[in-house]
Amino acid sequence: MTPLPERERILIFDFGSQYGQLIARRVREQNVFCQIVRHDLPAARVAVLKPHGLIFSGGPASVYAPGAPLCDPKLLDLGIPILGICYGMQLACHQLGGEVKPAPSREFGRAVCRVLQGDGLFADVPSETVVWMSHGDQVSTVNGDFIALAETDTCPVAAIRHRSRPFYGLQFHPEVSHTPEGGRILHNFLYNICSCQGLWKIGSFLQQTVEELRQRIGDQRVICGLSGGVDSSVTAALLLKAVGPQLACIFVDNGLLRQGEAEAVRRTFKGHFQADLHVAEAAERFLKALEDISDPQEKRRRIGHVFIDVFKDEARRIVDVKYLAQGTLYPDVIESGGAVDGPAHNIKTHHNVGGLPKELGFELIEPLKDLFKDEVRRLGVELGLPETLVQRHPFPGPGLAVRCLGPVNAERLKVLRQADAILLDELKQSGWYRQTSQAFAVLLPIQSVGVMGDGRTYENVIALRAVQTDDFMTADWSRLPYDLLAKISTRIINQVAGVNRVVYDISSKPPATIEWE
């Protein structure tokens, strides 16, 4: 069987764009497989990969700046369709003889774009459409080899194509939601210009991955660490479909989970899937390690060490294991610089279970390493996981410990767990849970004066956080209705002992982060 990526592939060259992963997600949404690669990937390597098309991303540099990221100019001679976006357009035009200069005025935000040629890249796009601009430089003059496809009031070359080469350029960003026709423009590039057929579908991925797992694993045993989150749950369900009883799942109950989560894991994997589930009851070990610790980094460090110790103890009780599976996703691979042809960002250390595979002598299996989160959710639905689990909001690895600001103990966790459960319950009942990307409660390390009944109180403060985001790299606070916020606040104060004040976090990322610690 020919692997799915090799049947139809788009390569996205990363020139430092904050939207690189978003471009990839938009391409995947069109049922076309794509990979993000480093900007200087040689043309010879590209020829080996046989992509249907290339996309040059935007980036913060100027093509004339010292050290500006450049691509191999031989890419333009391969005869492969190329779409340059923002900096990617400027770079290719510069290499093909065009002139790039600082724009008369920098252009950031929405602009009205007038389509000059309504076929090819702009087929079925209205003659006037709103686009999202974010640039200081722009292509100022082009030679007779180029044809302008669109313009704005301040950018006479807002889109372009080469007369004889399959190169197209957009000065605006089709990948962002602020460009309403961006999906149509990308579709035109992928299907009309690159001749893609839309072979990348979750059902096909599932079928092929199950076959590949069966071939690789054979009759050996596999361990999968379950956290109760989407990624590890989908990984476990996928392996259960592939090798059934050869899979053993380890779930570490660290006492730092949200209300009802440990029970939900048992119900789903022990009850519904009949999995070989090993539950390590380790709440006391984690709380003892966290005693009197307030520094968030130290919390994370201690939780990580205890988790590894507990996991190793449980894993050693399972005999004849060769493989360890974990739910690594494509963004993890990109950001850790782990992809063979990918950019060497190394934004974060790539880990789910630390050095466990090496320490225990396991071979690592990462069946989700080509998928984005939204694709993992769709795969979970295909595998029959309950919607409540598949649509679950992200939850930090250290759990409630980093939402319990200051010291962590059983009493404070109980307060936080109850407040968080009320928030999520009200969001689900009101229909707002699916309209937010992440929502949670935070227990602050302060107390405030209040009046309850006829008495003065001096009790805990709960902060509520709800955000909306496409990529979690930037996020805006959710505009929850005042009536809903009032209802949540009233329920928390009335039903959670020890709380007399509720506040709502209206900070965006950046400058704030989504989590408080």
Short mmCIF file of C-alpha atoms in Angstrom, two decimals:
data_model
loop_
_atom_site.label_atom_id
_atom_site.label_comp_id
_atom_site.label_asym_id
_atom_site.label_seq_id
_atom_site.Cartn_x
_atom_site.Cartn_y
_atom_site.Cartn_z
CA MET A 1 0.00 0.00 0.00
CA THR A 2 1.41 3.41 -0.95
CA PRO A 3 1.57 5.58 2.19
CA LEU A 4 -1.05 8.35 2.10
CA PRO A 5 1.45 11.25 2.28
CA GLU A 6 3.32 9.99 -0.77
CA ARG A 7 0.19 9.93 -2.92
CA GLU A 8 -0.52 13.64 -2.52
CA ARG A 9 1.68 16.08 -0.63
CA ILE A 10 2.12 19.85 -0.29
CA LEU A 11 5.31 21.24 1.29
CA ILE A 12 5.04 24.47 3.31
CA PHE A 13 8.37 26.30 3.53
CA ASP A 14 8.69 28.04 6.90
CA PHE A 15 10.23 31.52 6.73
CA GLY A 16 9.44 32.34 10.35
CA SER A 17 5.73 33.03 10.00
CA GLN A 18 3.55 33.04 13.10
CA TYR A 19 0.89 31.52 10.83
CA GLY A 20 2.92 28.54 9.56
CA GLN A 21 0.92 25.90 11.39
CA LEU A 22 -2.30 27.69 10.52
CA ILE A 23 -1.46 27.44 6.80
CA ALA A 24 -0.91 23.72 7.26
CA ARG A 25 -4.21 23.27 9.06
CA ARG A 26 -6.06 25.15 6.31
CA VAL A 27 -4.50 22.87 3.69
CA ARG A 28 -5.43 19.76 5.69
CA GLU A 29 -9.00 21.06 5.96
CA GLN A 30 -9.09 20.83 2.16
CA ASN A 31 -8.33 17.07 2.50
CA VAL A 32 -4.79 17.52 1.21
CA PHE A 33 -1.78 16.24 3.17
CA CYS A 34 0.96 18.77 3.88
CA GLN A 35 4.17 19.07 5.84
CA ILE A 36 6.05 22.09 7.18
CA VAL A 37 9.69 22.08 6.09
CA ARG A 38 12.67 24.33 6.72
CA HIS A 39 13.12 27.32 4.41
CA ASP A 40 16.46 26.13 3.02
CA LEU A 41 15.41 22.59 2.09
CA PRO A 42 17.39 21.82 -1.10
CA ALA A 43 15.59 21.50 -4.40
CA ALA A 44 17.14 18.05 -4.83
CA ARG A 45 15.42 16.83 -1.66
CA VAL A 46 12.13 18.37 -2.77
CA ALA A 47 12.37 16.52 -6.07
CA VAL A 48 12.75 13.23 -4.13
CA LEU A 49 9.63 13.98 -2.06
CA LYS A 50 7.59 14.59 -5.25
CA PRO A 51 5.13 17.14 -3.83
CA HIS A 52 2.12 18.31 -5.82
CA GLY A 53 2.85 21.90 -4.80
CA LEU A 54 4.87 24.23 -2.56
CA ILE A 55 3.73 27.08 -0.32
CA PHE A 56 6.20 29.75 0.82
CA SER A 57 5.01 31.16 4.16
CA GLY A 58 5.17 34.73 5.34
CA GLY A 59 7.81 35.93 7.76
CA PRO A 60 9.01 38.98 9.69
CA ALA A 61 12.16 39.63 7.63
CA SER A 62 12.87 41.87 4.64
CA VAL A 63 14.30 40.14 1.58
CA TYR A 64 17.20 42.65 1.56
CA ALA A 65 18.05 42.35 5.28
CA PRO A 66 21.32 40.65 6.24
CA GLY A 67 20.60 37.09 7.29
CA ALA A 68 17.11 37.07 5.80
CA PRO A 69 15.88 33.50 5.26
CA LEU A 70 16.25 32.46 1.63
CA CYS A 71 15.14 29.40 -0.28
CA ASP A 72 17.08 27.37 -2.80
CA PRO A 73 16.46 29.34 -6.05
CA LYS A 74 16.43 26.03 -7.94
CA LEU A 75 12.99 25.38 -6.45
CA LEU A 76 11.64 27.82 -9.02
CA ASP A 77 13.02 25.64 -11.82
CA LEU A 78 11.39 22.37 -10.74
CA GLY A 79 8.12 23.04 -12.54
CA ILE A 80 6.17 22.44 -9.30
CA PRO A 81 3.36 24.94 -8.58
CA ILE A 82 4.34 27.46 -5.89
CA LEU A 83 2.17 29.83 -3.86
CA GLY A 84 4.08 32.60 -2.10
CA ILE A 85 2.31 34.31 0.82
CA CYS A 86 3.46 37.77 1.97
CA TYR A 87 7.25 37.38 2.50
CA GLY A 88 7.09 34.19 0.43
CA MET A 89 5.70 36.18 -2.50
CA GLN A 90 8.29 38.94 -2.07
CA LEU A 91 11.17 36.47 -1.94
CA ALA A 92 10.17 34.58 -5.08
CA CYS A 93 9.47 37.80 -7.03
CA HIS A 94 12.85 39.15 -5.90
CA GLN A 95 14.58 35.95 -7.10
CA LEU A 96 12.70 36.13 -10.42
CA GLY A 97 13.68 39.73 -11.17
CA GLY A 98 10.98 41.77 -9.42
CA GLU A 99 11.68 44.68 -7.09
CA VAL A 100 10.66 44.73 -3.41
CA LYS A 101 10.57 48.02 -1.49
CA PRO A 102 9.14 49.36 1.77
CA ALA A 103 5.48 50.18 1.24
CA PRO A 104 4.47 53.90 1.26
CA SER A 105 2.63 53.05 4.47
CA ARG A 106 2.77 49.83 6.42
CA GLU A 107 -0.40 47.81 6.04
CA PHE A 108 -1.77 45.83 8.99
CA GLY A 109 -5.36 44.72 9.20
CA ARG A 110 -8.30 44.40 6.83
CA ALA A 111 -8.18 45.81 3.32
CA VAL A 112 -10.55 45.73 0.35
CA CYS A 113 -9.00 43.71 -2.45
CA ARG A 114 -10.09 44.13 -6.08
CA VAL A 115 -9.67 41.04 -8.25
CA LEU A 116 -8.24 41.86 -11.68
CA GLN A 117 -8.34 38.34 -13.13
CA GLY A 118 -11.20 36.18 -11.88
CA ASP A 119 -9.98 32.78 -13.01
CA GLY A 120 -7.31 30.32 -11.82
CA LEU A 121 -6.32 31.34 -8.31
CA PHE A 122 -9.34 33.65 -7.96
CA ALA A 123 -11.99 31.44 -9.60
CA ASP A 124 -15.41 31.99 -7.93
CA VAL A 125 -13.99 34.76 -5.71
CA PRO A 126 -16.04 38.01 -5.72
CA SER A 127 -14.56 40.92 -7.68
CA GLU A 128 -14.18 42.79 -4.38
CA THR A 129 -13.34 40.94 -1.18
CA VAL A 130 -11.87 41.69 2.23
CA VAL A 131 -8.34 40.40 2.92
CA TRP A 132 -5.96 40.53 5.89
CA MET A 133 -2.71 42.41 5.32
CA SER A 134 0.36 42.32 7.57
CA HIS A 135 3.41 43.74 5.82
CA GLY A 136 5.91 46.59 5.68
CA ASP A 137 7.52 45.70 2.34
CA GLN A 138 5.72 44.92 -0.90
CA VAL A 139 6.49 44.10 -4.52
CA SER A 140 6.76 47.55 -6.15
CA THR A 141 7.69 46.74 -9.74
CA VAL A 142 7.65 43.57 -11.77
CA ASN A 143 9.01 42.82 -15.21
CA GLY A 144 6.97 41.63 -18.15
CA ASP A 145 7.13 38.04 -16.93
CA PHE A 146 4.47 38.76 -14.25
CA ILE A 147 0.74 39.47 -14.40
CA ALA A 148 -1.03 41.29 -11.54
CA LEU A 149 -4.10 39.39 -10.35
CA ALA A 150 -5.41 41.73 -7.61
CA GLU A 151 -4.83 45.11 -5.98
CA THR A 152 -5.78 47.22 -2.97
CA ASP A 153 -5.75 51.01 -2.57
CA THR A 154 -2.23 50.93 -1.09
CA CYS A 155 -0.87 47.76 -2.69
CA PRO A 156 -1.03 47.71 -6.51
CA VAL A 157 0.38 44.16 -6.62
CA ALA A 158 -1.72 42.35 -4.01
CA ALA A 159 -1.62 39.11 -6.01
CA ILE A 160 0.46 37.97 -8.96
CA ARG A 161 1.32 35.09 -11.25
CA HIS A 162 4.26 34.36 -13.52
CA ARG A 163 3.54 34.12 -17.24
CA SER A 164 5.57 30.97 -17.91
CA ARG A 165 6.32 29.41 -14.53
CA PRO A 166 3.68 27.94 -12.17
CA PHE A 167 4.34 30.60 -9.54
CA TYR A 168 1.57 32.56 -7.79
CA GLY A 169 1.88 35.16 -5.05
CA LEU A 170 -0.41 36.77 -2.48
CA GLN A 171 0.60 39.81 -0.47
CA PHE A 172 -2.26 39.12 1.96
CA HIS A 173 -2.86 36.12 4.25
CA PRO A 174 -5.46 33.64 2.92
CA GLU A 175 -5.00 31.34 5.93
CA VAL A 176 -6.50 33.66 8.57
CA SER A 177 -10.22 33.90 9.29
CA HIS A 178 -10.10 37.65 8.57
CA THR A 179 -9.77 36.78 4.85
CA PRO A 180 -13.27 35.34 4.22
CA GLU A 181 -12.43 33.99 0.76
CA GLY A 182 -9.07 32.59 1.85
CA GLY A 183 -10.36 29.02 1.91
CA ARG A 184 -11.64 29.34 -1.66
CA ILE A 185 -8.29 30.78 -2.84
CA LEU A 186 -6.34 27.94 -1.19
CA HIS A 187 -8.80 25.42 -2.67
CA ASN A 188 -8.19 26.89 -6.13
CA PHE A 189 -4.44 26.59 -5.69
CA LEU A 190 -4.60 23.02 -4.40
CA TYR A 191 -7.18 21.63 -6.81
CA ASN A 192 -7.11 23.82 -9.93
CA ILE A 193 -3.39 24.53 -10.04
CA CYS A 194 -1.74 21.62 -8.18
CA SER A 195 -4.31 19.03 -9.42
CA CYS A 196 -4.85 17.58 -5.95
CA GLN A 197 -7.71 15.13 -5.51
CA GLY A 198 -8.35 15.39 -1.76
CA LEU A 199 -7.00 11.98 -0.73
CA TRP A 200 -6.19 12.96 2.88
CA LYS A 201 -9.18 11.79 4.93
CA ILE A 202 -9.37 10.58 8.50
CA GLY A 203 -11.16 7.37 7.54
CA SER A 204 -8.36 6.44 5.14
CA PHE A 205 -5.72 7.42 7.71
CA LEU A 206 -7.41 5.19 10.30
CA GLN A 207 -7.51 2.17 8.01
CA GLN A 208 -3.90 2.53 6.89
CA THR A 209 -2.52 3.28 10.36
CA VAL A 210 -4.24 0.22 11.87
CA GLU A 211 -2.63 -1.96 9.19
CA GLU A 212 0.80 -0.39 9.76
CA LEU A 213 0.52 -0.84 13.55
CA ARG A 214 -0.40 -4.50 13.16
CA GLN A 215 2.57 -5.10 10.87
CA ARG A 216 5.03 -3.33 13.16
CA ILE A 217 3.80 -4.68 16.51
CA GLY A 218 3.17 -8.27 15.43
CA ASP A 219 2.46 -10.36 18.52
CA GLN A 220 4.34 -8.08 20.95
CA ARG A 221 2.78 -6.12 23.84
CA VAL A 222 2.41 -2.34 23.98
CA ILE A 223 2.00 0.06 26.90
CA CYS A 224 0.10 3.33 26.50
CA GLY A 225 0.12 6.01 29.17
CA LEU A 226 -3.40 7.38 29.63
CA SER A 227 -3.90 10.86 31.03
CA GLY A 228 -7.62 11.14 30.31
CA GLY A 229 -6.90 13.79 27.66
CA VAL A 230 -7.83 13.66 24.00
CA ASP A 231 -4.42 12.72 22.58
CA SER A 232 -3.61 9.78 24.85
CA SER A 233 -7.20 8.51 24.71
CA VAL A 234 -7.26 8.51 20.90
CA THR A 235 -3.84 6.83 20.84
CA ALA A 236 -5.13 4.09 23.16
CA ALA A 237 -8.36 3.61 21.18
CA LEU A 238 -6.37 3.38 17.93
CA LEU A 239 -4.07 0.71 19.37
CA LEU A 240 -7.00 -1.20 20.82
CA LYS A 241 -8.51 -1.34 17.33
CA ALA A 242 -5.17 -2.48 15.89
CA VAL A 243 -3.91 -5.04 18.43
CA GLY A 244 -6.68 -5.38 21.03
CA PRO A 245 -5.57 -7.34 24.13
CA GLN A 246 -1.87 -6.83 23.35
CA LEU A 247 -2.30 -3.27 24.66
CA ALA A 248 -1.96 -2.41 28.35
CA CYS A 249 -2.99 1.10 29.44
CA ILE A 250 -1.47 2.78 32.48
CA PHE A 251 -3.47 5.56 34.09
CA VAL A 252 -1.73 7.50 36.86
CA ASP A 253 -4.32 9.03 39.19
CA ASN A 254 -2.24 11.86 40.62
CA GLY A 255 -5.02 13.50 42.62
CA LEU A 256 -4.64 16.62 40.45
CA LEU A 257 -7.41 15.86 37.96
CA ARG A 258 -10.73 17.63 37.48
CA GLN A 259 -13.92 16.37 39.03
CA GLY A 260 -15.01 12.98 37.70
CA GLU A 261 -12.10 12.55 35.26
CA ALA A 262 -10.56 9.47 36.85
CA GLU A 263 -13.96 7.76 36.88
CA ALA A 264 -14.53 8.72 33.22
CA VAL A 265 -11.23 7.07 32.18
CA ARG A 266 -12.17 3.87 33.99
CA ARG A 267 -15.67 3.91 32.50
CA THR A 268 -14.47 4.51 28.94
CA PHE A 269 -11.51 2.15 28.74
CA LYS A 270 -12.33 -0.54 31.28
CA GLY A 271 -16.06 -0.53 30.65
CA HIS A 272 -16.69 0.42 27.01
CA PHE A 273 -13.44 -0.77 25.37
CA GLN A 274 -12.71 -3.65 27.79
CA ALA A 275 -9.07 -2.57 27.87
CA ASP A 276 -6.34 -4.00 30.10
CA LEU A 277 -6.31 -0.90 32.31
CA HIS A 278 -3.81 -0.50 35.14
CA VAL A 279 -4.65 2.35 37.52
CA ALA A 280 -1.87 3.67 39.75
CA GLU A 281 -3.46 5.38 42.78
CA ALA A 282 -0.73 7.90 43.56
CA ALA A 283 -2.47 11.01 44.91
CA GLU A 284 -0.66 10.86 48.26
CA ARG A 285 2.77 10.58 46.62
CA PHE A 286 2.09 13.66 44.47
CA LEU A 287 0.67 15.75 47.30
CA LYS A 288 3.59 14.85 49.56
CA ALA A 289 6.04 15.97 46.84
CA LEU A 290 4.13 19.26 46.45
CA GLU A 291 3.93 20.05 50.16
CA ASP A 292 4.69 23.75 50.82
CA ILE A 293 5.76 24.32 47.18
CA SER A 294 4.45 27.52 45.53
CA ASP A 295 6.86 28.09 42.63
CA PRO A 296 5.17 26.93 39.41
CA GLN A 297 8.35 25.60 37.79
CA GLU A 298 9.24 23.64 40.88
CA LYS A 299 5.71 22.21 40.92
CA ARG A 300 6.14 21.04 37.34
CA ARG A 301 9.57 19.56 38.06
CA ARG A 302 8.39 17.58 41.09
CA ILE A 303 5.22 16.36 39.38
CA GLY A 304 7.30 15.19 36.41
CA HIS A 305 9.71 13.24 38.62
CA VAL A 306 6.97 11.56 40.63
CA PHE A 307 5.05 10.70 37.46
CA ILE A 308 8.07 8.96 35.94
CA ASP A 309 8.68 6.98 39.16
CA VAL A 310 5.04 5.90 39.42
CA PHE A 311 4.80 5.02 35.72
CA LYS A 312 8.02 2.95 35.86
CA ASP A 313 6.80 1.05 38.92
CA GLU A 314 3.54 0.18 37.17
CA ALA A 315 5.16 -0.62 33.81
CA ARG A 316 7.51 -3.14 35.39
CA ARG A 317 4.51 -5.15 36.55
CA ILE A 318 3.52 -5.76 32.92
CA VAL A 319 5.60 -8.50 31.30
CA ASP A 320 6.83 -9.02 27.74
CA VAL A 321 6.43 -5.40 26.66
CA LYS A 322 8.37 -4.15 23.64
CA TYR A 323 6.66 -0.85 22.75
CA LEU A 324 5.57 2.33 24.50
CA ALA A 325 2.91 4.43 22.73
CA GLN A 326 2.35 8.13 23.29
CA GLY A 327 0.10 10.78 21.79
CA THR A 328 2.66 13.05 20.16
CA LEU A 329 1.00 15.40 17.64
CA TYR A 330 2.43 17.13 14.56
CA PRO A 331 2.83 20.54 16.31
CA ASP A 332 4.92 18.77 19.02
CA VAL A 333 7.20 17.37 16.32
CA ILE A 334 7.52 20.76 14.58
CA GLU A 335 8.16 22.78 17.73
CA SER A 336 10.78 20.35 19.04
CA GLY A 337 12.67 20.37 15.74
CA GLY A 338 12.04 16.65 15.46
CA ALA A 339 10.84 16.43 11.84
CA VAL A 340 13.40 15.10 9.33
CA ASP A 341 12.95 18.00 6.87
CA GLY A 342 11.26 20.37 9.28
CA PRO A 343 12.37 23.70 10.74
CA ALA A 344 14.74 23.49 13.71
CA HIS A 345 12.63 25.70 16.00
CA ASN A 346 13.16 23.76 19.25
CA ILE A 347 10.49 25.93 20.90
CA LYS A 348 9.93 23.26 23.52
CA THR A 349 11.29 19.93 24.61
CA HIS A 350 9.38 17.14 22.91
CA HIS A 351 8.17 14.85 25.67
CA ASN A 352 5.11 13.08 26.95
CA VAL A 353 6.72 10.57 29.25
CA GLY A 354 10.24 11.95 29.47
CA GLY A 355 13.02 9.43 28.93
CA LEU A 356 10.86 6.44 29.76
CA PRO A 357 11.23 4.59 26.44
CA LYS A 358 15.04 4.60 26.76
CA GLU A 359 15.09 3.89 30.51
CA LEU A 360 12.77 0.90 30.24
CA GLY A 361 14.15 -0.38 26.95
CA PHE A 362 10.94 0.25 25.00
CA GLU A 363 10.63 1.20 21.35
CA LEU A 364 8.49 4.30 20.87
CA ILE A 365 5.27 4.31 18.85
CA GLU A 366 3.70 7.68 17.95
CA PRO A 367 0.73 6.95 15.66
CA LEU A 368 -0.62 10.54 15.78
CA LYS A 369 2.63 12.32 14.91
CA ASP A 370 1.30 13.51 11.52
CA LEU A 371 -1.96 14.97 12.90
CA PHE A 372 -3.17 18.32 14.20
CA LYS A 373 -5.49 18.48 17.21
CA ASP A 374 -8.67 18.95 15.16
CA GLU A 375 -7.75 15.88 13.10
CA VAL A 376 -7.17 13.89 16.30
CA ARG A 377 -10.67 14.83 17.48
CA ARG A 378 -12.16 13.61 14.19
CA LEU A 379 -10.19 10.39 14.51
CA GLY A 380 -11.55 9.94 18.03
CA VAL A 381 -15.11 10.17 16.69
CA GLU A 382 -14.27 7.55 14.02
CA LEU A 383 -12.96 5.27 16.78
CA GLY A 384 -16.15 5.56 18.82
CA LEU A 385 -14.88 7.63 21.74
CA PRO A 386 -17.58 9.58 23.58
CA GLU A 387 -18.06 13.18 22.46
CA THR A 388 -17.49 14.44 26.01
CA LEU A 389 -13.95 13.08 25.81
CA VAL A 390 -13.22 13.96 22.17
CA GLN A 391 -14.31 17.60 22.62
CA ARG A 392 -12.62 17.98 26.01
CA HIS A 393 -10.75 21.25 26.49
CA PRO A 394 -6.94 21.08 26.83
CA PHE A 395 -5.71 20.34 30.34
CA PRO A 396 -2.13 20.97 31.53
CA GLY A 397 0.13 18.03 32.30
CA PRO A 398 0.65 19.11 35.94
CA GLY A 399 -3.15 19.27 36.29
CA LEU A 400 -4.83 21.45 38.88
CA ALA A 401 -1.49 22.05 40.61
CA VAL A 402 -0.78 24.94 38.23
CA ARG A 403 -4.30 26.31 38.57
CA CYS A 404 -4.03 26.25 42.35
CA LEU A 405 -1.76 29.28 42.75
CA GLY A 406 0.44 29.09 45.81
CA PRO A 407 0.67 25.94 47.95
CA VAL A 408 -1.16 22.80 46.84
CA ASN A 409 -3.00 20.62 49.32
CA ALA A 410 -6.10 18.44 49.41
CA GLU A 411 -8.32 21.15 50.92
CA ARG A 412 -7.41 23.82 48.34
CA LEU A 413 -7.74 21.31 45.49
CA LYS A 414 -11.24 20.43 46.68
CA VAL A 415 -12.29 24.10 46.51
CA LEU A 416 -10.79 24.52 43.03
CA ARG A 417 -12.22 21.24 41.72
CA GLN A 418 -15.76 22.16 42.80
CA ALA A 419 -15.56 25.69 41.33
CA ASP A 420 -14.16 24.36 38.06
CA ALA A 421 -16.92 21.76 37.79
CA ILE A 422 -19.59 24.46 38.19
CA LEU A 423 -17.99 26.61 35.48
CA LEU A 424 -17.83 23.73 33.00
CA ASP A 425 -21.34 22.56 33.84
CA GLU A 426 -22.83 26.00 33.17
CA LEU A 427 -20.86 26.40 29.94
CA LYS A 428 -22.16 23.06 28.68
CA GLN A 429 -25.77 23.75 29.71
CA SER A 430 -25.72 27.16 28.02
CA GLY A 431 -24.06 25.91 24.79
CA TRP A 432 -20.92 27.96 25.38
CA TYR A 433 -18.53 25.07 26.02
CA ARG A 434 -18.08 24.35 22.29
CA GLN A 435 -17.85 28.09 21.59
CA THR A 436 -14.79 28.42 23.83
CA SER A 437 -11.43 26.81 23.14
CA GLN A 438 -10.44 26.47 26.77
CA ALA A 439 -12.14 27.37 30.04
CA PHE A 440 -11.17 26.75 33.65
CA ALA A 441 -11.16 28.09 37.20
CA VAL A 442 -8.09 29.30 39.10
CA LEU A 443 -7.77 29.43 42.89
CA LEU A 444 -5.84 32.57 43.78
CA PRO A 445 -3.34 32.68 46.67
CA ILE A 446 -5.23 35.53 48.33
CA GLN A 447 -8.32 36.02 50.43
CA SER A 448 -10.80 38.87 50.34
CA VAL A 449 -13.30 40.46 52.70
CA GLY A 450 -16.97 39.67 52.11
CA VAL A 451 -20.35 39.76 53.80
CA MET A 452 -22.48 36.62 53.83
CA GLY A 453 -25.69 36.74 55.81
CA ASP A 454 -25.02 39.05 58.74
CA GLY A 455 -21.40 38.08 59.14
CA ARG A 456 -18.07 39.24 57.79
CA THR A 457 -16.05 36.70 55.83
CA TYR A 458 -12.42 36.52 54.80
CA GLU A 459 -12.25 33.78 52.21
CA ASN A 460 -10.86 32.55 48.89
CA VAL A 461 -11.04 34.21 45.47
CA ILE A 462 -11.75 32.21 42.30
CA ALA A 463 -10.71 33.56 38.89
CA LEU A 464 -12.51 32.30 35.78
CA ARG A 465 -10.69 32.03 32.45
CA ALA A 466 -12.29 31.35 29.05
CA VAL A 467 -10.56 31.95 25.72
CA GLN A 468 -11.09 31.52 22.00
CA THR A 469 -8.24 30.66 19.66
CA ASP A 470 -7.37 28.86 16.42
CA ASP A 471 -3.85 27.78 17.31
CA PHE A 472 -3.29 28.47 21.08
CA MET A 473 -0.27 30.61 20.12
CA THR A 474 -2.52 33.67 20.34
CA ALA A 475 -5.89 33.83 22.09
CA ASP A 476 -8.61 36.30 22.99
CA TRP A 477 -10.82 36.20 26.05
CA SER A 478 -14.32 34.87 25.47
CA ARG A 479 -17.15 37.41 25.63
CA LEU A 480 -19.40 35.29 27.84
CA PRO A 481 -22.85 36.82 28.47
CA TYR A 482 -23.10 38.81 31.69
CA ASP A 483 -26.10 36.77 32.81
CA LEU A 484 -24.12 33.56 32.40
CA LEU A 485 -21.16 34.96 34.34
CA ALA A 486 -23.52 36.09 37.09
CA LYS A 487 -25.08 32.63 37.31
CA ILE A 488 -21.68 30.93 37.48
CA SER A 489 -20.47 33.35 40.15
CA THR A 490 -23.61 32.90 42.26
CA ARG A 491 -23.41 29.10 42.10
CA ILE A 492 -19.73 29.04 43.07
CA ILE A 493 -20.16 31.38 46.03
CA ASN A 494 -23.28 29.57 47.25
CA GLN A 495 -22.12 26.00 46.69
CA VAL A 496 -18.36 26.02 47.28
CA ALA A 497 -17.46 26.45 50.92
CA GLY A 498 -14.67 28.94 51.50
CA VAL A 499 -15.22 31.19 48.43
CA ASN A 500 -16.69 34.69 48.67
CA ARG A 501 -15.49 36.35 45.47
CA VAL A 502 -15.34 35.42 41.75
CA VAL A 503 -13.48 37.44 39.10
CA TYR A 504 -13.26 37.03 35.29
CA ASP A 505 -9.94 37.24 33.45
CA ILE A 506 -10.21 39.50 30.38
CA SER A 507 -6.56 39.30 29.29
CA SER A 508 -5.57 38.24 25.78
CA LYS A 509 -2.51 36.20 24.74
CA PRO A 510 -0.16 37.95 24.33
CA PRO A 511 0.68 39.67 26.62
CA ALA A 512 -0.86 37.19 29.09
CA THR A 513 -0.63 33.42 28.71
CA ILE A 514 -3.73 31.23 28.72
CA GLU A 515 -2.76 29.42 31.92
CA TRP A 516 -1.89 31.47 34.98
CA GLU A 517 1.17 29.38 35.83
#
